[in-house]
Short mmCIF file of N, CA and C in Angstrom, two decimals:
data_model
loop_
_atom_site.label_atom_id
_atom_site.label_comp_id
_atom_site.label_asym_id
_atom_site.label_seq_id
_atom_site.Cartn_x
_atom_site.Cartn_y
_atom_site.Cartn_z
N MET A 6 10.06 -21.24 15.40
CA MET A 6 9.50 -19.90 15.31
C MET A 6 9.81 -19.31 13.94
N SER A 7 8.86 -18.59 13.39
CA SER A 7 9.04 -17.94 12.10
C SER A 7 9.98 -16.75 12.24
N PRO A 8 10.72 -16.43 11.19
CA PRO A 8 11.64 -15.29 11.27
C PRO A 8 10.90 -13.96 11.34
N ARG A 9 11.54 -12.99 11.97
CA ARG A 9 10.97 -11.64 12.04
C ARG A 9 11.22 -10.95 10.71
N LYS A 10 10.19 -10.34 10.17
CA LYS A 10 10.28 -9.68 8.87
C LYS A 10 10.07 -8.18 9.06
N GLN A 11 10.76 -7.39 8.25
CA GLN A 11 10.74 -5.94 8.35
C GLN A 11 10.09 -5.32 7.12
N SER A 12 9.37 -4.26 7.34
CA SER A 12 8.83 -3.47 6.24
C SER A 12 9.96 -2.68 5.59
N PHE A 13 9.67 -2.10 4.45
CA PHE A 13 10.60 -1.20 3.77
C PHE A 13 10.41 0.22 4.29
N ALA A 14 11.29 1.09 3.87
CA ALA A 14 11.15 2.51 4.20
C ALA A 14 9.93 3.09 3.47
N ALA A 15 9.35 4.11 4.05
CA ALA A 15 8.25 4.81 3.39
C ALA A 15 8.74 5.46 2.10
N VAL A 16 7.90 5.43 1.08
CA VAL A 16 8.18 6.10 -0.19
C VAL A 16 7.24 7.29 -0.25
N VAL A 17 7.74 8.46 0.12
CA VAL A 17 6.93 9.67 0.18
C VAL A 17 7.78 10.88 -0.17
N ARG A 18 7.11 11.96 -0.46
CA ARG A 18 7.70 13.30 -0.59
C ARG A 18 6.82 14.24 0.23
N PRO A 19 7.32 15.41 0.60
CA PRO A 19 6.50 16.33 1.39
C PRO A 19 5.16 16.66 0.73
N GLU A 20 5.10 16.65 -0.61
CA GLU A 20 3.86 17.00 -1.31
C GLU A 20 2.91 15.82 -1.48
N THR A 21 3.21 14.66 -0.88
CA THR A 21 2.33 13.49 -0.96
C THR A 21 0.93 13.85 -0.46
N ARG A 22 -0.07 13.53 -1.29
CA ARG A 22 -1.48 13.78 -0.92
C ARG A 22 -2.20 12.51 -0.50
N LEU A 23 -1.77 11.38 -1.05
CA LEU A 23 -2.40 10.09 -0.79
C LEU A 23 -1.33 9.10 -0.38
N LEU A 24 -1.54 8.43 0.74
CA LEU A 24 -0.63 7.40 1.22
C LEU A 24 -1.36 6.06 1.15
N VAL A 25 -0.80 5.11 0.41
CA VAL A 25 -1.38 3.78 0.30
C VAL A 25 -0.58 2.85 1.21
N LEU A 26 -1.29 2.21 2.14
CA LEU A 26 -0.65 1.34 3.12
C LEU A 26 -0.96 -0.13 2.85
N GLY A 27 0.08 -0.91 2.71
CA GLY A 27 -0.07 -2.36 2.71
C GLY A 27 0.04 -2.84 4.14
N SER A 28 0.10 -4.14 4.33
CA SER A 28 0.27 -4.69 5.68
C SER A 28 1.76 -4.88 5.96
N LEU A 29 2.37 -5.87 5.34
CA LEU A 29 3.78 -6.21 5.48
C LEU A 29 4.18 -6.89 4.18
N PRO A 30 5.32 -6.54 3.58
CA PRO A 30 5.69 -7.17 2.31
C PRO A 30 5.71 -8.70 2.41
N GLY A 31 5.23 -9.34 1.33
CA GLY A 31 5.26 -10.79 1.24
C GLY A 31 6.65 -11.29 0.87
N GLU A 32 6.78 -12.60 0.80
CA GLU A 32 8.08 -13.22 0.53
C GLU A 32 8.73 -12.71 -0.75
N ARG A 33 7.96 -12.67 -1.84
CA ARG A 33 8.54 -12.22 -3.13
C ARG A 33 9.02 -10.78 -3.02
N SER A 34 8.25 -9.95 -2.36
CA SER A 34 8.63 -8.55 -2.21
C SER A 34 9.88 -8.41 -1.35
N LEU A 35 9.93 -9.17 -0.26
CA LEU A 35 11.10 -9.12 0.61
C LEU A 35 12.35 -9.58 -0.13
N GLU A 36 12.23 -10.66 -0.90
CA GLU A 36 13.37 -11.17 -1.67
C GLU A 36 13.85 -10.14 -2.69
N ALA A 37 12.91 -9.48 -3.35
CA ALA A 37 13.25 -8.51 -4.39
C ALA A 37 13.62 -7.13 -3.82
N GLY A 38 13.24 -6.88 -2.57
CA GLY A 38 13.44 -5.55 -2.00
C GLY A 38 12.55 -4.51 -2.66
N GLN A 39 11.34 -4.94 -3.08
CA GLN A 39 10.43 -4.07 -3.82
C GLN A 39 9.00 -4.24 -3.31
N TYR A 40 8.29 -3.14 -3.20
CA TYR A 40 6.87 -3.22 -2.89
C TYR A 40 6.14 -3.95 -4.01
N TYR A 41 5.23 -4.82 -3.64
CA TYR A 41 4.31 -5.51 -4.58
C TYR A 41 5.05 -6.20 -5.73
N ALA A 42 6.04 -7.01 -5.39
CA ALA A 42 6.86 -7.69 -6.39
C ALA A 42 6.23 -8.98 -6.92
N HIS A 43 5.25 -9.55 -6.21
CA HIS A 43 4.63 -10.78 -6.70
C HIS A 43 3.97 -10.50 -8.04
N PRO A 44 4.27 -11.29 -9.07
CA PRO A 44 3.73 -10.99 -10.41
C PRO A 44 2.20 -11.04 -10.50
N ARG A 45 1.54 -11.73 -9.58
CA ARG A 45 0.08 -11.78 -9.62
C ARG A 45 -0.59 -10.75 -8.71
N ASN A 46 0.21 -9.99 -7.97
CA ASN A 46 -0.37 -8.93 -7.17
C ASN A 46 -0.82 -7.83 -8.12
N LEU A 47 -2.03 -7.33 -7.93
CA LEU A 47 -2.64 -6.37 -8.85
C LEU A 47 -2.35 -4.91 -8.52
N PHE A 48 -1.53 -4.66 -7.51
CA PHE A 48 -1.31 -3.29 -7.05
C PHE A 48 -0.93 -2.34 -8.19
N TRP A 49 0.10 -2.68 -8.94
CA TRP A 49 0.58 -1.76 -9.98
C TRP A 49 -0.46 -1.56 -11.07
N LYS A 50 -1.18 -2.61 -11.41
CA LYS A 50 -2.23 -2.50 -12.43
C LYS A 50 -3.38 -1.63 -11.92
N LEU A 51 -3.74 -1.79 -10.65
CA LEU A 51 -4.80 -0.95 -10.07
C LEU A 51 -4.36 0.51 -10.00
N MET A 52 -3.12 0.74 -9.63
CA MET A 52 -2.64 2.12 -9.54
C MET A 52 -2.52 2.77 -10.91
N GLU A 53 -2.27 1.97 -11.95
CA GLU A 53 -2.31 2.53 -13.31
C GLU A 53 -3.66 3.18 -13.58
N GLN A 54 -4.72 2.51 -13.14
CA GLN A 54 -6.08 3.02 -13.34
C GLN A 54 -6.29 4.30 -12.52
N VAL A 55 -5.75 4.32 -11.32
CA VAL A 55 -5.94 5.47 -10.43
C VAL A 55 -5.25 6.71 -10.97
N ILE A 56 -3.99 6.56 -11.38
CA ILE A 56 -3.23 7.74 -11.82
C ILE A 56 -3.28 7.95 -13.33
N ASP A 57 -3.94 7.02 -14.04
CA ASP A 57 -4.07 7.11 -15.50
C ASP A 57 -2.70 7.27 -16.17
N SER A 58 -1.79 6.38 -15.75
CA SER A 58 -0.43 6.42 -16.28
C SER A 58 0.16 5.02 -16.20
N GLU A 59 0.98 4.66 -17.17
CA GLU A 59 1.58 3.33 -17.21
C GLU A 59 2.51 3.11 -16.03
N LEU A 60 2.40 1.94 -15.43
CA LEU A 60 3.29 1.55 -14.34
C LEU A 60 3.87 0.15 -14.55
N VAL A 61 3.01 -0.80 -14.91
CA VAL A 61 3.40 -2.21 -14.95
C VAL A 61 4.63 -2.44 -15.82
N ALA A 62 4.73 -1.78 -16.96
CA ALA A 62 5.83 -2.01 -17.89
C ALA A 62 7.13 -1.30 -17.48
N LEU A 63 7.06 -0.44 -16.48
CA LEU A 63 8.23 0.34 -16.08
C LEU A 63 9.13 -0.44 -15.12
N PRO A 64 10.44 -0.13 -15.13
CA PRO A 64 11.31 -0.67 -14.08
C PRO A 64 10.84 -0.15 -12.72
N TYR A 65 11.16 -0.89 -11.67
CA TYR A 65 10.65 -0.60 -10.33
C TYR A 65 10.88 0.86 -9.91
N ARG A 66 12.10 1.35 -10.02
CA ARG A 66 12.40 2.72 -9.56
C ARG A 66 11.53 3.73 -10.30
N GLN A 67 11.29 3.51 -11.59
CA GLN A 67 10.45 4.42 -12.36
C GLN A 67 8.98 4.32 -11.93
N ARG A 68 8.56 3.14 -11.49
CA ARG A 68 7.20 3.01 -10.95
C ARG A 68 7.04 3.90 -9.72
N LEU A 69 8.02 3.81 -8.83
CA LEU A 69 7.96 4.64 -7.61
C LEU A 69 7.99 6.12 -7.97
N ASP A 70 8.85 6.48 -8.90
CA ASP A 70 8.93 7.89 -9.31
C ASP A 70 7.61 8.37 -9.90
N ALA A 71 6.94 7.52 -10.67
CA ALA A 71 5.65 7.88 -11.26
C ALA A 71 4.60 8.09 -10.18
N LEU A 72 4.57 7.20 -9.19
CA LEU A 72 3.62 7.40 -8.08
C LEU A 72 3.90 8.71 -7.37
N LEU A 73 5.16 8.94 -7.05
CA LEU A 73 5.52 10.17 -6.35
C LEU A 73 5.17 11.41 -7.17
N ALA A 74 5.36 11.35 -8.48
CA ALA A 74 5.01 12.48 -9.35
C ALA A 74 3.51 12.77 -9.32
N HIS A 75 2.72 11.72 -9.05
CA HIS A 75 1.26 11.89 -8.93
C HIS A 75 0.83 12.12 -7.48
N LYS A 76 1.81 12.36 -6.61
CA LYS A 76 1.58 12.68 -5.20
C LYS A 76 1.02 11.51 -4.39
N VAL A 77 1.43 10.30 -4.80
CA VAL A 77 1.04 9.06 -4.10
C VAL A 77 2.27 8.50 -3.40
N GLY A 78 2.10 8.17 -2.11
CA GLY A 78 3.16 7.54 -1.34
C GLY A 78 2.79 6.11 -0.97
N LEU A 79 3.80 5.35 -0.59
CA LEU A 79 3.61 3.95 -0.19
C LEU A 79 4.30 3.70 1.15
N TRP A 80 3.65 2.85 1.94
CA TRP A 80 4.29 2.34 3.15
C TRP A 80 3.48 1.16 3.61
N ASP A 81 3.84 0.63 4.77
CA ASP A 81 3.13 -0.50 5.36
C ASP A 81 2.67 -0.15 6.76
N ALA A 82 1.58 -0.78 7.17
CA ALA A 82 1.04 -0.57 8.51
C ALA A 82 1.88 -1.29 9.56
N VAL A 83 2.51 -2.39 9.17
CA VAL A 83 3.31 -3.20 10.09
C VAL A 83 4.79 -2.94 9.83
N GLN A 84 5.49 -2.49 10.85
CA GLN A 84 6.94 -2.24 10.75
C GLN A 84 7.70 -3.56 10.75
N SER A 85 7.32 -4.45 11.67
CA SER A 85 7.95 -5.76 11.72
C SER A 85 6.99 -6.74 12.39
N ALA A 86 7.20 -8.02 12.07
CA ALA A 86 6.35 -9.08 12.63
C ALA A 86 7.00 -10.42 12.33
N THR A 87 6.53 -11.44 13.02
CA THR A 87 6.90 -12.79 12.64
C THR A 87 5.80 -13.31 11.73
N ARG A 88 6.21 -14.05 10.71
CA ARG A 88 5.23 -14.60 9.78
C ARG A 88 5.90 -15.69 8.96
N LYS A 89 5.25 -16.83 8.89
CA LYS A 89 5.68 -17.89 7.99
C LYS A 89 4.92 -17.70 6.69
N GLY A 90 5.62 -17.53 5.59
CA GLY A 90 4.95 -17.30 4.31
C GLY A 90 4.57 -15.85 4.13
N SER A 91 3.53 -15.63 3.31
CA SER A 91 3.15 -14.28 2.92
C SER A 91 1.75 -13.86 3.33
N LEU A 92 0.97 -14.76 3.91
CA LEU A 92 -0.42 -14.43 4.22
C LEU A 92 -0.53 -13.47 5.41
N ASP A 93 -1.37 -12.46 5.26
CA ASP A 93 -1.62 -11.52 6.36
C ASP A 93 -2.17 -12.23 7.59
N SER A 94 -2.93 -13.28 7.37
CA SER A 94 -3.53 -14.00 8.50
C SER A 94 -2.47 -14.71 9.36
N ASP A 95 -1.26 -14.84 8.84
CA ASP A 95 -0.17 -15.48 9.59
C ASP A 95 0.74 -14.49 10.29
N ILE A 96 0.44 -13.20 10.23
CA ILE A 96 1.24 -12.18 10.92
C ILE A 96 1.04 -12.34 12.42
N ARG A 97 2.16 -12.41 13.14
CA ARG A 97 2.14 -12.52 14.60
C ARG A 97 3.10 -11.50 15.20
N ASP A 98 2.81 -11.10 16.43
CA ASP A 98 3.69 -10.18 17.17
C ASP A 98 4.02 -8.94 16.34
N ALA A 99 3.00 -8.34 15.76
CA ALA A 99 3.20 -7.19 14.88
C ALA A 99 3.58 -5.94 15.67
N GLU A 100 4.53 -5.21 15.14
CA GLU A 100 4.89 -3.89 15.63
C GLU A 100 4.46 -2.91 14.54
N ALA A 101 3.57 -2.01 14.87
CA ALA A 101 3.03 -1.07 13.88
C ALA A 101 4.05 0.01 13.52
N THR A 102 3.96 0.50 12.29
CA THR A 102 4.76 1.66 11.91
C THR A 102 4.20 2.89 12.61
N ASP A 103 5.01 3.92 12.71
CA ASP A 103 4.60 5.15 13.39
C ASP A 103 3.95 6.09 12.37
N LEU A 104 2.69 5.83 12.09
CA LEU A 104 1.97 6.59 11.07
C LEU A 104 1.71 8.04 11.45
N PRO A 105 1.36 8.35 12.70
CA PRO A 105 1.16 9.77 13.04
C PRO A 105 2.42 10.61 12.82
N SER A 106 3.59 10.05 13.13
CA SER A 106 4.83 10.80 12.92
C SER A 106 5.08 11.04 11.44
N LEU A 107 4.83 10.02 10.61
CA LEU A 107 5.00 10.22 9.17
C LEU A 107 4.00 11.25 8.67
N ALA A 108 2.74 11.14 9.07
CA ALA A 108 1.71 12.08 8.62
C ALA A 108 2.09 13.52 8.99
N ALA A 109 2.73 13.71 10.12
CA ALA A 109 3.13 15.05 10.55
C ALA A 109 4.17 15.67 9.61
N THR A 110 4.87 14.85 8.82
CA THR A 110 5.87 15.36 7.89
C THR A 110 5.29 15.59 6.49
N LEU A 111 4.00 15.31 6.32
CA LEU A 111 3.36 15.40 5.02
C LEU A 111 2.24 16.45 5.06
N PRO A 112 2.57 17.73 4.91
CA PRO A 112 1.57 18.78 5.08
C PRO A 112 0.42 18.74 4.07
N ASP A 113 0.61 18.12 2.91
CA ASP A 113 -0.44 18.07 1.89
C ASP A 113 -1.25 16.78 1.93
N LEU A 114 -0.97 15.90 2.90
CA LEU A 114 -1.65 14.61 2.98
C LEU A 114 -3.15 14.81 3.21
N LYS A 115 -3.94 14.20 2.33
CA LYS A 115 -5.40 14.30 2.40
C LYS A 115 -6.05 12.99 2.78
N ALA A 116 -5.41 11.87 2.39
CA ALA A 116 -6.06 10.56 2.59
C ALA A 116 -5.03 9.46 2.78
N VAL A 117 -5.47 8.45 3.51
CA VAL A 117 -4.70 7.22 3.65
C VAL A 117 -5.61 6.09 3.20
N ALA A 118 -5.10 5.27 2.30
CA ALA A 118 -5.85 4.13 1.78
C ALA A 118 -5.24 2.85 2.33
N PHE A 119 -6.11 1.95 2.75
CA PHE A 119 -5.68 0.68 3.32
C PHE A 119 -5.83 -0.42 2.27
N ASN A 120 -4.73 -0.99 1.85
CA ASN A 120 -4.74 -2.07 0.87
C ASN A 120 -5.01 -3.38 1.62
N GLY A 121 -6.28 -3.64 1.90
CA GLY A 121 -6.68 -4.86 2.59
C GLY A 121 -7.00 -4.64 4.06
N ARG A 122 -7.65 -5.65 4.63
CA ARG A 122 -8.14 -5.56 6.01
C ARG A 122 -7.03 -5.53 7.05
N ALA A 123 -5.96 -6.28 6.83
CA ALA A 123 -4.87 -6.31 7.83
C ALA A 123 -4.24 -4.93 7.97
N SER A 124 -4.05 -4.26 6.85
CA SER A 124 -3.52 -2.90 6.88
C SER A 124 -4.47 -1.98 7.66
N GLU A 125 -5.75 -2.07 7.34
CA GLU A 125 -6.74 -1.22 8.00
C GLU A 125 -6.80 -1.48 9.50
N LYS A 126 -6.83 -2.75 9.88
CA LYS A 126 -6.94 -3.11 11.30
C LYS A 126 -5.77 -2.56 12.11
N THR A 127 -4.60 -2.58 11.52
CA THR A 127 -3.41 -2.10 12.23
C THR A 127 -3.31 -0.58 12.22
N ALA A 128 -3.63 0.04 11.09
CA ALA A 128 -3.37 1.47 10.91
C ALA A 128 -4.49 2.40 11.34
N ARG A 129 -5.74 2.00 11.10
CA ARG A 129 -6.86 2.92 11.37
C ARG A 129 -6.84 3.49 12.79
N PRO A 130 -6.61 2.69 13.84
CA PRO A 130 -6.62 3.27 15.19
C PRO A 130 -5.60 4.39 15.38
N GLN A 131 -4.47 4.30 14.71
CA GLN A 131 -3.43 5.34 14.83
C GLN A 131 -3.84 6.64 14.15
N LEU A 132 -4.68 6.51 13.13
CA LEU A 132 -5.00 7.67 12.29
C LEU A 132 -6.36 8.28 12.58
N ALA A 133 -7.14 7.63 13.43
CA ALA A 133 -8.53 8.04 13.66
C ALA A 133 -8.66 9.48 14.13
N GLN A 134 -7.68 9.99 14.87
CA GLN A 134 -7.78 11.35 15.41
C GLN A 134 -7.25 12.42 14.46
N LEU A 135 -6.69 12.00 13.33
CA LEU A 135 -6.13 12.96 12.38
C LEU A 135 -7.20 13.38 11.37
N ASP A 136 -7.04 14.54 10.82
CA ASP A 136 -8.00 15.07 9.85
C ASP A 136 -7.65 14.56 8.45
N LEU A 137 -7.89 13.27 8.25
CA LEU A 137 -7.58 12.62 6.98
C LEU A 137 -8.75 11.74 6.57
N ALA A 138 -8.96 11.62 5.28
CA ALA A 138 -9.91 10.62 4.78
C ALA A 138 -9.23 9.26 4.89
N LEU A 139 -9.94 8.29 5.43
CA LEU A 139 -9.41 6.93 5.58
C LEU A 139 -10.24 6.03 4.67
N VAL A 140 -9.57 5.38 3.72
CA VAL A 140 -10.26 4.65 2.65
C VAL A 140 -9.89 3.17 2.70
N ALA A 141 -10.87 2.33 2.99
CA ALA A 141 -10.66 0.87 2.99
C ALA A 141 -10.80 0.36 1.56
N LEU A 142 -9.85 -0.46 1.15
CA LEU A 142 -9.84 -1.02 -0.21
C LEU A 142 -9.74 -2.53 -0.15
N PRO A 143 -10.28 -3.21 -1.16
CA PRO A 143 -10.04 -4.66 -1.25
C PRO A 143 -8.57 -4.89 -1.56
N SER A 144 -8.01 -5.91 -0.99
CA SER A 144 -6.59 -6.21 -1.15
C SER A 144 -6.23 -6.48 -2.61
N SER A 145 -5.07 -6.00 -2.99
CA SER A 145 -4.54 -6.27 -4.34
C SER A 145 -3.85 -7.63 -4.41
N SER A 146 -3.75 -8.30 -3.28
CA SER A 146 -3.05 -9.58 -3.20
C SER A 146 -3.73 -10.68 -4.02
N PRO A 147 -2.92 -11.59 -4.60
CA PRO A 147 -3.53 -12.73 -5.30
C PRO A 147 -4.28 -13.66 -4.34
N ALA A 148 -4.01 -13.55 -3.05
CA ALA A 148 -4.73 -14.37 -2.06
C ALA A 148 -6.18 -13.89 -1.89
N HIS A 149 -6.44 -12.65 -2.27
CA HIS A 149 -7.80 -12.10 -2.17
C HIS A 149 -8.47 -12.24 -3.54
N ALA A 150 -8.97 -13.44 -3.81
CA ALA A 150 -9.48 -13.77 -5.14
C ALA A 150 -11.01 -13.75 -5.22
N VAL A 151 -11.68 -13.23 -4.20
CA VAL A 151 -13.14 -13.22 -4.22
C VAL A 151 -13.71 -12.14 -5.13
N MET A 152 -12.86 -11.20 -5.56
CA MET A 152 -13.29 -10.13 -6.46
C MET A 152 -12.50 -10.19 -7.76
N THR A 153 -13.14 -9.81 -8.84
CA THR A 153 -12.44 -9.70 -10.11
C THR A 153 -11.60 -8.42 -10.09
N PHE A 154 -10.70 -8.32 -11.05
CA PHE A 154 -9.92 -7.09 -11.20
C PHE A 154 -10.85 -5.89 -11.38
N GLU A 155 -11.86 -6.04 -12.22
CA GLU A 155 -12.78 -4.94 -12.49
C GLU A 155 -13.50 -4.48 -11.23
N GLU A 156 -13.90 -5.42 -10.38
CA GLU A 156 -14.56 -5.05 -9.12
C GLU A 156 -13.59 -4.30 -8.21
N LYS A 157 -12.38 -4.81 -8.11
CA LYS A 157 -11.38 -4.12 -7.29
C LYS A 157 -11.11 -2.73 -7.84
N ALA A 158 -10.98 -2.61 -9.16
CA ALA A 158 -10.67 -1.33 -9.79
C ALA A 158 -11.75 -0.28 -9.49
N ARG A 159 -13.00 -0.70 -9.42
CA ARG A 159 -14.08 0.25 -9.08
C ARG A 159 -13.87 0.83 -7.68
N HIS A 160 -13.46 0.00 -6.75
CA HIS A 160 -13.18 0.48 -5.39
C HIS A 160 -11.95 1.40 -5.37
N TRP A 161 -10.90 0.96 -6.03
CA TRP A 161 -9.66 1.73 -6.04
C TRP A 161 -9.82 3.07 -6.76
N ALA A 162 -10.77 3.17 -7.69
CA ALA A 162 -10.98 4.42 -8.43
C ALA A 162 -11.34 5.58 -7.50
N LYS A 163 -11.86 5.28 -6.30
CA LYS A 163 -12.19 6.32 -5.32
C LYS A 163 -10.98 7.17 -4.97
N LEU A 164 -9.80 6.62 -5.17
CA LEU A 164 -8.58 7.33 -4.77
C LEU A 164 -8.29 8.54 -5.65
N ARG A 165 -8.82 8.56 -6.86
CA ARG A 165 -8.55 9.66 -7.80
C ARG A 165 -8.90 11.02 -7.21
N GLN A 166 -9.96 11.07 -6.41
CA GLN A 166 -10.43 12.35 -5.87
C GLN A 166 -9.40 13.05 -4.99
N PHE A 167 -8.44 12.28 -4.46
CA PHE A 167 -7.47 12.87 -3.54
C PHE A 167 -6.20 13.39 -4.25
N LEU A 168 -6.15 13.20 -5.54
CA LEU A 168 -4.93 13.55 -6.27
C LEU A 168 -4.98 14.91 -6.96
N SER A 169 -6.16 15.52 -7.02
CA SER A 169 -6.23 16.82 -7.70
C SER A 169 -6.39 17.96 -6.71
#
């Protein structure tokens, strides 16, 4: 049996306007204790485009601080699951994070963005009754190689509207 893997704590502040949800951290991220630690994951590069501010060159803690300063939060749709490797398709016995409870602590929250289909499939049902924009995005994962960076960036650019 594959080991049970845990998500990280939510990275939010009360003034968070946009929450970006991944599925469950991959192996590199779990080893590093950092969201989106795989060097080929495009998350940080895509978010640079969204917030129009440098992220990739910054140390991890400063990346998080920059997102928070732009009112962007991070979390995962899956609190824990068994999974061999890092592929979302291998997630089994998933326990979802409690998104409605988190949303209740974020009075300025306007939108939740799903970084990939696994995140959306797990999280959307929990959020459907809340008055939030729900935005499906192509995954930033290197496993999702059917789109170029530029194509992904066009989709992710939709997030800018929730930050002002």
